[in-house]
Coordinates of C-alpha atoms in Angstrom, one line a residue:
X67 CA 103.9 120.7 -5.5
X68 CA 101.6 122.1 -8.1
X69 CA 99.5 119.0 -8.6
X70 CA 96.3 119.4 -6.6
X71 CA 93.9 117.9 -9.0
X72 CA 95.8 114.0 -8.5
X73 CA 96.9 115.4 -4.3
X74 CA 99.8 116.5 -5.4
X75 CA 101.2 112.7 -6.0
X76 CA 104.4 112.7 -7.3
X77 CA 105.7 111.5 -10.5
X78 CA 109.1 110.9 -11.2
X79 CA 109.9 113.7 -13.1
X80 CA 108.5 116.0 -10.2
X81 CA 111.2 113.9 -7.8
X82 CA 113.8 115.0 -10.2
X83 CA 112.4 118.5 -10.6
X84 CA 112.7 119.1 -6.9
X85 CA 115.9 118.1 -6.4
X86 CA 117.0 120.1 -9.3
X87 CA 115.2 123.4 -7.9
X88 CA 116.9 122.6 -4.6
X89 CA 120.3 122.6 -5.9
X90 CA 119.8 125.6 -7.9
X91 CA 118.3 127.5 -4.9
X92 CA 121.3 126.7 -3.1
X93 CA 123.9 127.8 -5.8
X94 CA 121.6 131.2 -6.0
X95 CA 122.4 134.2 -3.8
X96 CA 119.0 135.8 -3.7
X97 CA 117.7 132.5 -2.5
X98 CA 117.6 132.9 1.5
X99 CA 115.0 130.4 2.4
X100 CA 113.1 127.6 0.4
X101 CA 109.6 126.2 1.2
X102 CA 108.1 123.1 0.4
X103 CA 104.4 123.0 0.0
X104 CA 101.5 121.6 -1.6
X105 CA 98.7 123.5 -3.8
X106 CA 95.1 122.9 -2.3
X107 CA 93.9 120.6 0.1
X108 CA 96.5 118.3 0.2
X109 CA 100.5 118.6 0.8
X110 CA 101.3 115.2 -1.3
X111 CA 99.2 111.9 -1.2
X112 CA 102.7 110.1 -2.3
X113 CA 103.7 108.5 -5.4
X114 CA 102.2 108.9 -8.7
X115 CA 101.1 105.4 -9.1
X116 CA 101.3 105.5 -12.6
X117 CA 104.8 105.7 -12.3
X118 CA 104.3 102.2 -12.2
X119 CA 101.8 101.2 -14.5
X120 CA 102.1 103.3 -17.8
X121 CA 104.9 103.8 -20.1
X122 CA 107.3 100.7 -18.4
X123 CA 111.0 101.0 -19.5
X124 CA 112.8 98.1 -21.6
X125 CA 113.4 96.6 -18.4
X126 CA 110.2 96.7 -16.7
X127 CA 109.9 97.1 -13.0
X128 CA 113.6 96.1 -12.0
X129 CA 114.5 98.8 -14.1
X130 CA 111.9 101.2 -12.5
X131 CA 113.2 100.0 -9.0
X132 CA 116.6 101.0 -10.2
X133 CA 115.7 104.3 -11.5
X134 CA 113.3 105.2 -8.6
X135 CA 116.0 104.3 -6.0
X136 CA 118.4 107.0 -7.3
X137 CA 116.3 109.6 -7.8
X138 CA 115.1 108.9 -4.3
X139 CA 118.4 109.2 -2.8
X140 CA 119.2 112.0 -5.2
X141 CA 116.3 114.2 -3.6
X142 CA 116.5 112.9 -0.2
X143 CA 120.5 114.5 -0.5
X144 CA 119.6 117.8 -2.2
X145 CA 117.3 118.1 0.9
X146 CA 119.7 117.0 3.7
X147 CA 122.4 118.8 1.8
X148 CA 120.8 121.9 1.4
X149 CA 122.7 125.0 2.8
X150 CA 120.1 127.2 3.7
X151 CA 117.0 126.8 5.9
X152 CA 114.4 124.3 4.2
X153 CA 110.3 125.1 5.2
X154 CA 107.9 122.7 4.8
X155 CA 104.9 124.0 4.8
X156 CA 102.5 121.2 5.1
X157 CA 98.8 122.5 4.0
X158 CA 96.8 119.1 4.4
X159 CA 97.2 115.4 4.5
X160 CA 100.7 113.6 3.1
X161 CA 102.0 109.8 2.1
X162 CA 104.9 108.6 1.3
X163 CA 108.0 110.8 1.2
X164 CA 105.8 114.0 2.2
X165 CA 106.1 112.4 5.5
X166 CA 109.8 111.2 5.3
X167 CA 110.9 114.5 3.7
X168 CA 109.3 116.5 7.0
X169 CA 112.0 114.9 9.5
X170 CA 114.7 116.3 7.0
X171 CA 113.8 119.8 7.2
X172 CA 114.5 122.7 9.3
X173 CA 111.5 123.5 10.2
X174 CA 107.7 122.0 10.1
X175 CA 104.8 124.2 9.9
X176 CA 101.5 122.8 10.1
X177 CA 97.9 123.8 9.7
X178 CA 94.9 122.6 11.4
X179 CA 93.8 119.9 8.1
X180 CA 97.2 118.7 8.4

């Protein structure tokens, strides 16, 4: 997560983003190991809450609800579905599904801010 000026809160492109780097990590042979991390002081501080507020679909927040709710279960597959062993590296403090995604990986290495 490469976000570190907003904690590395996630907006809904960045949910699909991981999920797609995920999947193509596992399709790729030179991939061994993947690691998920967040840039400065912070791992993630959860969802972008503009992801809410600013540029609202047609359908306003049932259609957000919708949309959120597969690209949640989307990620949350890539990760429990990934073949090879899954890091996180968790640098600082974490929300939301920084905190949910820890239980789904192999292995959970913290530092002392953490």
């Amino acid at each position: 997560l490469n976000r570190p000026d907003k904690f590395n809160a996630l907006t809904m492109p960045m949910y699909w983003g991981i999920g797609e780097a995920l999947k193509a990590a596992a399709d790729d042979p030179a991939v061994r190991v993947a690691v998920l991390t967040g840039t400065g002081k912070w791992m993630c501080s959860g969802n972008d809450l503009t992801n809410f507020t600013e540029n609202l679909p047609p359908g306003g927040p049932e259609e957000i609800a919708s949309d959120a709710e597969k690209i949640l279960t989307d990620l949350c597959d890539a990760i429990i579905q990934f073949p090879k062993p899954l890091i996180a590296a968790v640098n600082g403090p974490g929300m939301g599904l920084a905190v949910t995604a820890l239980g789904l990986c192999d292995l959970v290495y913290c530092t002392d801010n953490a």
